[in-house]
Tab-separated table of C-alpha atoms and ligand atoms in Angstrom:
chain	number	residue	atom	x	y	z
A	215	UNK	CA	0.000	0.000	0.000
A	216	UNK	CA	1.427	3.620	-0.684
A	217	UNK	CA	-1.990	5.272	0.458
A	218	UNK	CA	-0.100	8.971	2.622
A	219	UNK	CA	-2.414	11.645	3.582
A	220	UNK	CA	-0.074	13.397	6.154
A	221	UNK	CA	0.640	16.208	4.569
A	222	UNK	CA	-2.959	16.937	2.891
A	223	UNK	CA	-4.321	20.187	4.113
A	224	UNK	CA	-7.127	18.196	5.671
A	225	UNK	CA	-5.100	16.163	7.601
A	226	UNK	CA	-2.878	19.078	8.567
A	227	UNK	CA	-6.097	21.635	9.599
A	228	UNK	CA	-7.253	18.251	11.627
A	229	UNK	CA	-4.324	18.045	13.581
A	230	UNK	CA	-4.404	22.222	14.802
A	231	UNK	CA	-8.092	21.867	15.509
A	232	UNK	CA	-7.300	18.238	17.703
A	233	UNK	CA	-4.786	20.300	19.160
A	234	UNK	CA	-7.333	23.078	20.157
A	235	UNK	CA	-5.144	25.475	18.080
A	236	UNK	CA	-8.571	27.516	17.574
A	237	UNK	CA	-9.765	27.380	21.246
A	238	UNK	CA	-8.796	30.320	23.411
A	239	UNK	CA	-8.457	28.362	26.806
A	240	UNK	CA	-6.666	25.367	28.130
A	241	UNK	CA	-2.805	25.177	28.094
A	242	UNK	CA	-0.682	26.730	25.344
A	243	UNK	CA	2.368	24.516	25.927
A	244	UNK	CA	0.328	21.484	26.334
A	245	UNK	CA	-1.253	21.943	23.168
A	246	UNK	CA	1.897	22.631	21.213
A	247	UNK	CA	3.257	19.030	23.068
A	248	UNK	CA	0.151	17.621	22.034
A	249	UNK	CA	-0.491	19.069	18.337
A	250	UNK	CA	3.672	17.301	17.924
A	251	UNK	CA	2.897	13.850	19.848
A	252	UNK	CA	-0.150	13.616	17.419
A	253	UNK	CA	1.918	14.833	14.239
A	254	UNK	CA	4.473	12.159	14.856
A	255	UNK	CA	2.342	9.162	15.480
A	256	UNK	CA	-0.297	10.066	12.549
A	257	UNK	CA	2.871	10.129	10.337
A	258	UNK	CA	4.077	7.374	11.607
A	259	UNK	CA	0.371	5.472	10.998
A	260	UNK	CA	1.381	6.474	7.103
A	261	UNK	CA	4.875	5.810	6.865
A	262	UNK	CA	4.360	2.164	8.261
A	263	UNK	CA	0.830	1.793	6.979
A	264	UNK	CA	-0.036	0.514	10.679
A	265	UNK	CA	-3.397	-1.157	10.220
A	266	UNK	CA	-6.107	-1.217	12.475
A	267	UNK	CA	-5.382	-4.311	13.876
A	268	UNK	CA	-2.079	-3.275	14.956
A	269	UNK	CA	-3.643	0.444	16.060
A	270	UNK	CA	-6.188	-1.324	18.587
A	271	UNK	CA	-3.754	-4.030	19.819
A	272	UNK	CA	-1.513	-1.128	20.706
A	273	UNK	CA	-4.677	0.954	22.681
A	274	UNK	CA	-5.108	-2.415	24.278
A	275	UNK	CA	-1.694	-2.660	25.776
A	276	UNK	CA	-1.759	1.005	26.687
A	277	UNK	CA	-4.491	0.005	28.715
A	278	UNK	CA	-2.900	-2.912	30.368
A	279	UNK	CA	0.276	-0.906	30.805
A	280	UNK	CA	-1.793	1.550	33.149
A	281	UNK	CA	-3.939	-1.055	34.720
A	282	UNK	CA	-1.181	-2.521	36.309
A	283	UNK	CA	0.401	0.713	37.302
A	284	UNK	CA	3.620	-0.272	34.807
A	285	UNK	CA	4.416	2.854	32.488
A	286	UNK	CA	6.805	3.787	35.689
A	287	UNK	CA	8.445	-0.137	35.189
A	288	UNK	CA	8.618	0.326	31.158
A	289	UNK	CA	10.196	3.815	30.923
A	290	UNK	CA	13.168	3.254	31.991
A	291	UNK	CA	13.061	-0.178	29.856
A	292	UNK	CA	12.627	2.112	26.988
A	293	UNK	CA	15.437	4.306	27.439
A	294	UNK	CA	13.453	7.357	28.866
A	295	UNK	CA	15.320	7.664	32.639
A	296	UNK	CA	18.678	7.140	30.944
A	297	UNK	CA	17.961	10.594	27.937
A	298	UNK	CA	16.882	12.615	30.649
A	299	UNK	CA	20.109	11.918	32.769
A	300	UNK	CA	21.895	12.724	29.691
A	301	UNK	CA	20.439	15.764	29.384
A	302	UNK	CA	20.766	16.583	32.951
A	303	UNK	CA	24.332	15.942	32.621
A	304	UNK	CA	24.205	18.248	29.148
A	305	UNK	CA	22.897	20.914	31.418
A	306	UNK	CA	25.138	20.376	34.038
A	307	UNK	CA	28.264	20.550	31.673
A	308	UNK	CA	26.647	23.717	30.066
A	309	UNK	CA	26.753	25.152	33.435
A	310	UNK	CA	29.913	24.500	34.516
A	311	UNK	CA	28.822	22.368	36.717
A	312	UNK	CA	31.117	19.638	36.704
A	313	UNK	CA	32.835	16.702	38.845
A	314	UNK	CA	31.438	14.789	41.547
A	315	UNK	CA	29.847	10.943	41.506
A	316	UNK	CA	28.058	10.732	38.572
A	317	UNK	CA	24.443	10.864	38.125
A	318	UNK	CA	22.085	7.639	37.361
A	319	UNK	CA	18.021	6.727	37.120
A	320	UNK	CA	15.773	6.220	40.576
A	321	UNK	CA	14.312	4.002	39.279
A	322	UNK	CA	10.297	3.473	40.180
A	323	UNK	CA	10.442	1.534	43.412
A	324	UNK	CA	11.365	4.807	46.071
A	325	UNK	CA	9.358	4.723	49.205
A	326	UNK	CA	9.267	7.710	51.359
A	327	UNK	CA	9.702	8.042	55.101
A	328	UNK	CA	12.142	5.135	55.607
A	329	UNK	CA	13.675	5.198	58.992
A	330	UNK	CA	16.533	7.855	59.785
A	331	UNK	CA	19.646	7.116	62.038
A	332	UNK	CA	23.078	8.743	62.554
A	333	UNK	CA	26.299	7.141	60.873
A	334	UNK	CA	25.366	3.623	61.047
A	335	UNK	CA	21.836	1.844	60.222
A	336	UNK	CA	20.730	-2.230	59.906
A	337	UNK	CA	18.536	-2.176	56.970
A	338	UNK	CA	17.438	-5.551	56.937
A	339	UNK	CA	14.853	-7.493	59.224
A	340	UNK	CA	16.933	-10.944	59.624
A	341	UNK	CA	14.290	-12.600	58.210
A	342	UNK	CA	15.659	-13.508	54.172
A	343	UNK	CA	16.736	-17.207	55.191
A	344	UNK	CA	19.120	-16.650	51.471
A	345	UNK	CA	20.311	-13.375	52.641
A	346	UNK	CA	24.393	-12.618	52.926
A	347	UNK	CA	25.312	-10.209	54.870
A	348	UNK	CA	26.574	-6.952	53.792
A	349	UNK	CA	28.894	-4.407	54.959
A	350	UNK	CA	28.102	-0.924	53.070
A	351	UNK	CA	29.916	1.874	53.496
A	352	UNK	CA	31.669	4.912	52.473
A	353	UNK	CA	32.329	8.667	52.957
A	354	UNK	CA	30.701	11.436	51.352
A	355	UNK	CA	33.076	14.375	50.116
A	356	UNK	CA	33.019	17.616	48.684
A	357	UNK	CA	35.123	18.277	45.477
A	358	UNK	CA	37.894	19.021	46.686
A	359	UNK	CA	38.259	16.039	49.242
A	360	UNK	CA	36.458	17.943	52.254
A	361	UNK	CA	34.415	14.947	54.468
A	362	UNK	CA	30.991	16.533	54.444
A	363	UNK	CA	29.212	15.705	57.609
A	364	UNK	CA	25.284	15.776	58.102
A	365	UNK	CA	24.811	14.739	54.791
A	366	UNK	CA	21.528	12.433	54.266
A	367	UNK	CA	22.119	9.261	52.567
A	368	UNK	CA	19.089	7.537	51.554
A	369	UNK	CA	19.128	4.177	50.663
A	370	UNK	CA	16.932	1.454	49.899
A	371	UNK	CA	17.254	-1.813	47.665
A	372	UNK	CA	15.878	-5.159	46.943
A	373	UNK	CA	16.164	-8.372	48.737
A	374	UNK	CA	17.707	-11.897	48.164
A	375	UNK	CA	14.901	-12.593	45.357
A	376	UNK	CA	14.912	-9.364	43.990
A	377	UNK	CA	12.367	-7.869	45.652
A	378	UNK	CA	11.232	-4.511	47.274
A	379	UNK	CA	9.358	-4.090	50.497
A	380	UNK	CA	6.304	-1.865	49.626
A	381	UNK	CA	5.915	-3.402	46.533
A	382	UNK	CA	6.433	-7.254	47.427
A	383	UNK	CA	3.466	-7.478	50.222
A	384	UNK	CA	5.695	-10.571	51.556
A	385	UNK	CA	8.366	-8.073	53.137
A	386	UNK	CA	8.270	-5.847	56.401
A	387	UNK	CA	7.739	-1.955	56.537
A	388	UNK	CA	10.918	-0.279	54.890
A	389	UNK	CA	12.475	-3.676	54.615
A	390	UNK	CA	15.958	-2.182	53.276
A	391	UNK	CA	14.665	0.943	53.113
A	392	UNK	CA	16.819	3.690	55.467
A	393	UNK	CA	18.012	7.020	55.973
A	394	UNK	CA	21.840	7.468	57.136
A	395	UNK	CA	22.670	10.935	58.436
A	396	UNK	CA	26.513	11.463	57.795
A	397	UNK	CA	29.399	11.215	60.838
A	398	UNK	CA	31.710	14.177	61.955
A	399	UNK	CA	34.227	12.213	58.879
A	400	UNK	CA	31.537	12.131	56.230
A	401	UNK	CA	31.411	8.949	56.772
A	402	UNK	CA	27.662	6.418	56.343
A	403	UNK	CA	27.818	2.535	57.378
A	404	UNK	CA	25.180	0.045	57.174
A	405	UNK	CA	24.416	-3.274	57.654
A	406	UNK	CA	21.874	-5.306	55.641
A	407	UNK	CA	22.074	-8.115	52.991
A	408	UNK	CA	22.803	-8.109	49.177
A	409	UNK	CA	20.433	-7.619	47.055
A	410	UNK	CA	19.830	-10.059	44.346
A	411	UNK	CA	19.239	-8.754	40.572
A	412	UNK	CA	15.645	-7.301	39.889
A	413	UNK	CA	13.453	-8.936	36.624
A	414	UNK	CA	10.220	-7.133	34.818
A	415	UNK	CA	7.827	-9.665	36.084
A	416	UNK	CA	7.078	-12.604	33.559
A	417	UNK	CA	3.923	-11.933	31.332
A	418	UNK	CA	3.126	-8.483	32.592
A	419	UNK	CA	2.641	-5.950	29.831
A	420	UNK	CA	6.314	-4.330	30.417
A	421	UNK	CA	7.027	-7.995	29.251
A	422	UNK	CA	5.156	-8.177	26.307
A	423	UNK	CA	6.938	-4.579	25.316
A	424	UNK	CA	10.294	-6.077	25.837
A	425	UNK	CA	9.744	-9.226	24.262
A	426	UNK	CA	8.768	-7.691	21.175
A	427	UNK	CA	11.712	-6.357	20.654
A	428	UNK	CA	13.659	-9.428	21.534
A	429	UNK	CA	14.766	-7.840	25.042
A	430	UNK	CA	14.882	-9.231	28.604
A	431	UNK	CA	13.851	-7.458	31.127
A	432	UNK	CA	16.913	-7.628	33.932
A	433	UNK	CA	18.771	-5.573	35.769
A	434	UNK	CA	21.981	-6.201	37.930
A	435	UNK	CA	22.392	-6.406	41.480
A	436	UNK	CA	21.999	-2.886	42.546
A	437	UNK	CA	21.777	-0.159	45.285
A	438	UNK	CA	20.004	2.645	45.189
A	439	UNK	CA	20.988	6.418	46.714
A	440	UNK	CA	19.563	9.710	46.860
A	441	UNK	CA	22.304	12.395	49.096
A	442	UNK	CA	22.158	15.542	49.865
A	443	UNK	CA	24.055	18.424	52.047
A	444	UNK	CA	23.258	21.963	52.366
A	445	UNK	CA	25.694	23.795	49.763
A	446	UNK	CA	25.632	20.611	47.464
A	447	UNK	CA	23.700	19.048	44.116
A	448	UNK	CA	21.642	16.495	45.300
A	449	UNK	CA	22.541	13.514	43.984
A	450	UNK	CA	20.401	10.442	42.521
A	451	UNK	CA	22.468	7.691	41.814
A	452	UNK	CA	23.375	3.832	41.871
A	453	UNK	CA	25.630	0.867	41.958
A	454	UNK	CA	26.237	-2.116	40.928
A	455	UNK	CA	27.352	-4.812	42.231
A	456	UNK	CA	30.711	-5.939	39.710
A	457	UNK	CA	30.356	-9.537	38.561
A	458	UNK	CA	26.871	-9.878	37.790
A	459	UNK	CA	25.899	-11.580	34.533
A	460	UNK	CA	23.576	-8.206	33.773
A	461	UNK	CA	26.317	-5.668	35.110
A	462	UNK	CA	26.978	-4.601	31.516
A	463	UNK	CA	23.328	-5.501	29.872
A	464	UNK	CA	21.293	-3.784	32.647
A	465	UNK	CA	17.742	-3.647	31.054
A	466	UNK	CA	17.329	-0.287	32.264
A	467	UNK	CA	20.349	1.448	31.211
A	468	UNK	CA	21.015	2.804	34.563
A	469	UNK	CA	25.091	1.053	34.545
A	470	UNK	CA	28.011	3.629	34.465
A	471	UNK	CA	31.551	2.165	34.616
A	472	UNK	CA	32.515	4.858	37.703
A	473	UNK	CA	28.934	3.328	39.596
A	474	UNK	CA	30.569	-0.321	39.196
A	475	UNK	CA	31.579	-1.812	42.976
A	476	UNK	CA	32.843	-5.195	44.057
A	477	UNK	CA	31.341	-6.946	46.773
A	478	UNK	CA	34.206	-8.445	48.583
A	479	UNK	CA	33.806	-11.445	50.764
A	480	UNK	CA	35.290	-11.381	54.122
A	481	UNK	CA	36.177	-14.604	56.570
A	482	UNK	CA	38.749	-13.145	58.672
A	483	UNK	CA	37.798	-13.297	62.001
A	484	UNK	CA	38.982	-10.493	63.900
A	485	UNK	CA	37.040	-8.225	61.022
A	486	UNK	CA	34.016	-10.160	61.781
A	487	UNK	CA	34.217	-9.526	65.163
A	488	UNK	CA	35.267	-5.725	64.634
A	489	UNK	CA	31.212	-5.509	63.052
A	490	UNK	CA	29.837	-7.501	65.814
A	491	UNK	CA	28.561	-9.688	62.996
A	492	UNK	CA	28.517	-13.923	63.260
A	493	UNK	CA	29.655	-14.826	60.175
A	494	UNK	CA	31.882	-13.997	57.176
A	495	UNK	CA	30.315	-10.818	55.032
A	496	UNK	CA	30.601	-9.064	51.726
A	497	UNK	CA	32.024	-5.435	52.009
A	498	UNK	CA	30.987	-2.866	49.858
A	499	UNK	CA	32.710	0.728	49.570
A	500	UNK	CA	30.862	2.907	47.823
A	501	UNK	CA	32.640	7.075	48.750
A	502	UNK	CA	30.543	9.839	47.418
A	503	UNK	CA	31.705	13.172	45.931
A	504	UNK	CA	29.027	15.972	46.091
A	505	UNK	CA	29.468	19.254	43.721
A	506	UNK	CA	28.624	22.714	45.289
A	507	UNK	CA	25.889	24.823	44.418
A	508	UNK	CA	24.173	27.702	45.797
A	509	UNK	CA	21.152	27.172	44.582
A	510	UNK	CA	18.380	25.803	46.731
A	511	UNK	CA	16.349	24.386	43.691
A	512	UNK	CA	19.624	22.033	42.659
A	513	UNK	CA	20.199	20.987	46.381
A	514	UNK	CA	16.711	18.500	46.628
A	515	UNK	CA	15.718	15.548	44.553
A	516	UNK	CA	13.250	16.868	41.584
A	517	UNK	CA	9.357	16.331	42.049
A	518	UNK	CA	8.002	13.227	40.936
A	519	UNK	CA	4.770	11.088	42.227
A	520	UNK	CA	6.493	9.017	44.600
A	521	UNK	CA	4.955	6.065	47.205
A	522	UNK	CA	4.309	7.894	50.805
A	523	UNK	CA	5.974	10.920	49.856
A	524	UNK	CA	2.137	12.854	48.308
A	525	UNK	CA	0.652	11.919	51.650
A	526	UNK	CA	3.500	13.566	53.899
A	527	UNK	CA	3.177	16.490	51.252
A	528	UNK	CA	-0.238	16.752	51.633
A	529	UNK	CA	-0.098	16.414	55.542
A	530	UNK	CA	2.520	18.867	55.968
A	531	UNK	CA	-0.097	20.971	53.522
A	532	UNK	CA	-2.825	20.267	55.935
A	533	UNK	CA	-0.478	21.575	58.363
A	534	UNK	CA	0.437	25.104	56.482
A	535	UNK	CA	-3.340	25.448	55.848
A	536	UNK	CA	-4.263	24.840	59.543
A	537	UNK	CA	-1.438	27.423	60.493
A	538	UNK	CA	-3.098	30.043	57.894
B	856	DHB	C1	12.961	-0.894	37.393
B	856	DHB	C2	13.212	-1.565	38.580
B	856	DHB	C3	14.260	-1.192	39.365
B	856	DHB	O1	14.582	-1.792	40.538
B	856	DHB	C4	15.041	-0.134	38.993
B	856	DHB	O2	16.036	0.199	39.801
B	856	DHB	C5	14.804	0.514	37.805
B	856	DHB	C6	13.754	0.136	37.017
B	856	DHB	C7	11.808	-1.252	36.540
B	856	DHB	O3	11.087	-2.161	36.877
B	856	DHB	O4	11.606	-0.591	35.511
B	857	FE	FE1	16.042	-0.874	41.605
């Protein structure tokens, strides 16, 4: 078939009055977003003569996507996270804004409100029967080497079968979920268990995307942070653990070579007993280097619909209001 209509003046009046080019209200960037989205995809339509079949199949598992709560689970699967760290880090460049750890995706599975403590923090419950222990720590800097103290160190990752408290019902509240608060030396330790590798559940529509385009849907072992310090760029980042078989083929694109980390096993006794643990460990040293900024904006995490954190905004807006 070699049926194209795009650029007909029919279709191309269509697409401004879709776009509510011709209304006076609603939103003037959201209809020039809108008026491209549509101009893309109806060209599209032509150029691959999609045919209805395909066109409703695709509504179908738009539908099934958002049933299941999964477009958070499939962008970063389709590359979305990783561009717009790359364009943060464009920006950043631009700016002059430049050293420190580098950046990497959150990832959907934040909670907010895990548990705070000062310098050291066990994460896990003791109840993953497959769980190793792990040893994490590391010092956050400035630039320049300066130990920055008081910084908050959030962490939170999955469990021995790849799962994350909140969203797998099986595991406690904040299950490896906690806040560190910096030492006097920078410095954040904790104590929980490593995390095994995290897979797109089998079947579910994020599946189905993959699959079609002859994808898996893994990730490596991994550790997610979010810091922050007064005077500093808050930072969203992760690691992963080195060794595993999706270190370098990390579904979600989320690897960097500098966010790489062994996990090395310990057996020596006297550093066993120096942790008060009962058993050999894995160590893992991850140090942090913060860049400066003065502006407040670059020192939190951007917004984003995140689990917990609406409800604290909206009670600490119930709060302002009742204050008014
Ligand atoms: C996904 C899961 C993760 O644990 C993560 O860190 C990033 C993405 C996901 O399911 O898309
Ligand atoms: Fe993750």
């Amino acid at each position: 078939m070699t049926v194209k209509i795009f650029d007909t003046p029919d279709v191309q009046d269509f697409l401004k009055t879709i776009a509510g080019f011709d209304q006076a209200g609603g939103n003037e960037r959201a209809k020039q977003i809108m008026h491209r989205l549509l101009s893309d995809l109806f060209k599209l339509i032509d150029d691959f003569d999609v045919t209805p079949e395909e066109y409703w199949s695709a509504v179908s598992l738009l539908n099934a996507l958002g049933g299941q709560t999964q477009f958070g689970l499939l962008s970063p699967g389709l590359g979305f996270d990783h561009f717009l760290d790359m364009r943060q880090d464009a920006i950043d460049a631009e700016a002059k804004r430049t050293g420190g750890t580098p950046r990497t995706i959150e990832g959907p599975l934040y909670v907010a409100g895990a548990p705070e403590a000062e310098g050291f923090a066990r994460m896990d419950d003791g109840q993953d029967p497959d769980g190793e222990t792990m040893w994490l720590t590391g010092q956050v800097r400035d630039v320049d080497g300066t130990p920055v103290a008081g910084a908050k160190v959030e962490i939170w990752h999955a469990n021995s079968r790849g799962g994350y408290s909140f969203f797998d019902p099986t595991q406690s509240e904040y299950n490896l979920r906690r806040t560190i608060v910096t030492d006097a030396d920078g410095r954040y330790t904790a104590r929980s268990i490593i995390p095994s590798g995290y897979g797109v559940p089998e079947g579910a529509p994020t599946d189905v995307v993959l699959k079609s385009l002859g994808r898996h849907g893994e990730r490596p072992a991994h550790i997610h942070y979010f810091i922050s310090a007064p005077g500093h760029q808050h930072l969203t980042t992760q690691i992963n653990l080195a060794g595993d078989p999706y270190t370098w083929d990390d579904f979600a694109f989320a690897t960097r070579e500098e966010l790489v980390v062994p996990a090395n096993r310990i057996e020596d006794q006297g550093e066993i007993a120096r942790r008060e643990l009962d058993g050999p460990f894995a160590e893992v040293v991850f140090d942090i280097e913060l860049a400066r900024t003065d502006k407040p904006e670059l020192q939190t995490r951007h917004a984003r619909p995140r689990a917990k954190e609406d409800e604290q905004d909206a009670s600490s807006q119930l709060a302002a209001t009742a204050r008014v």
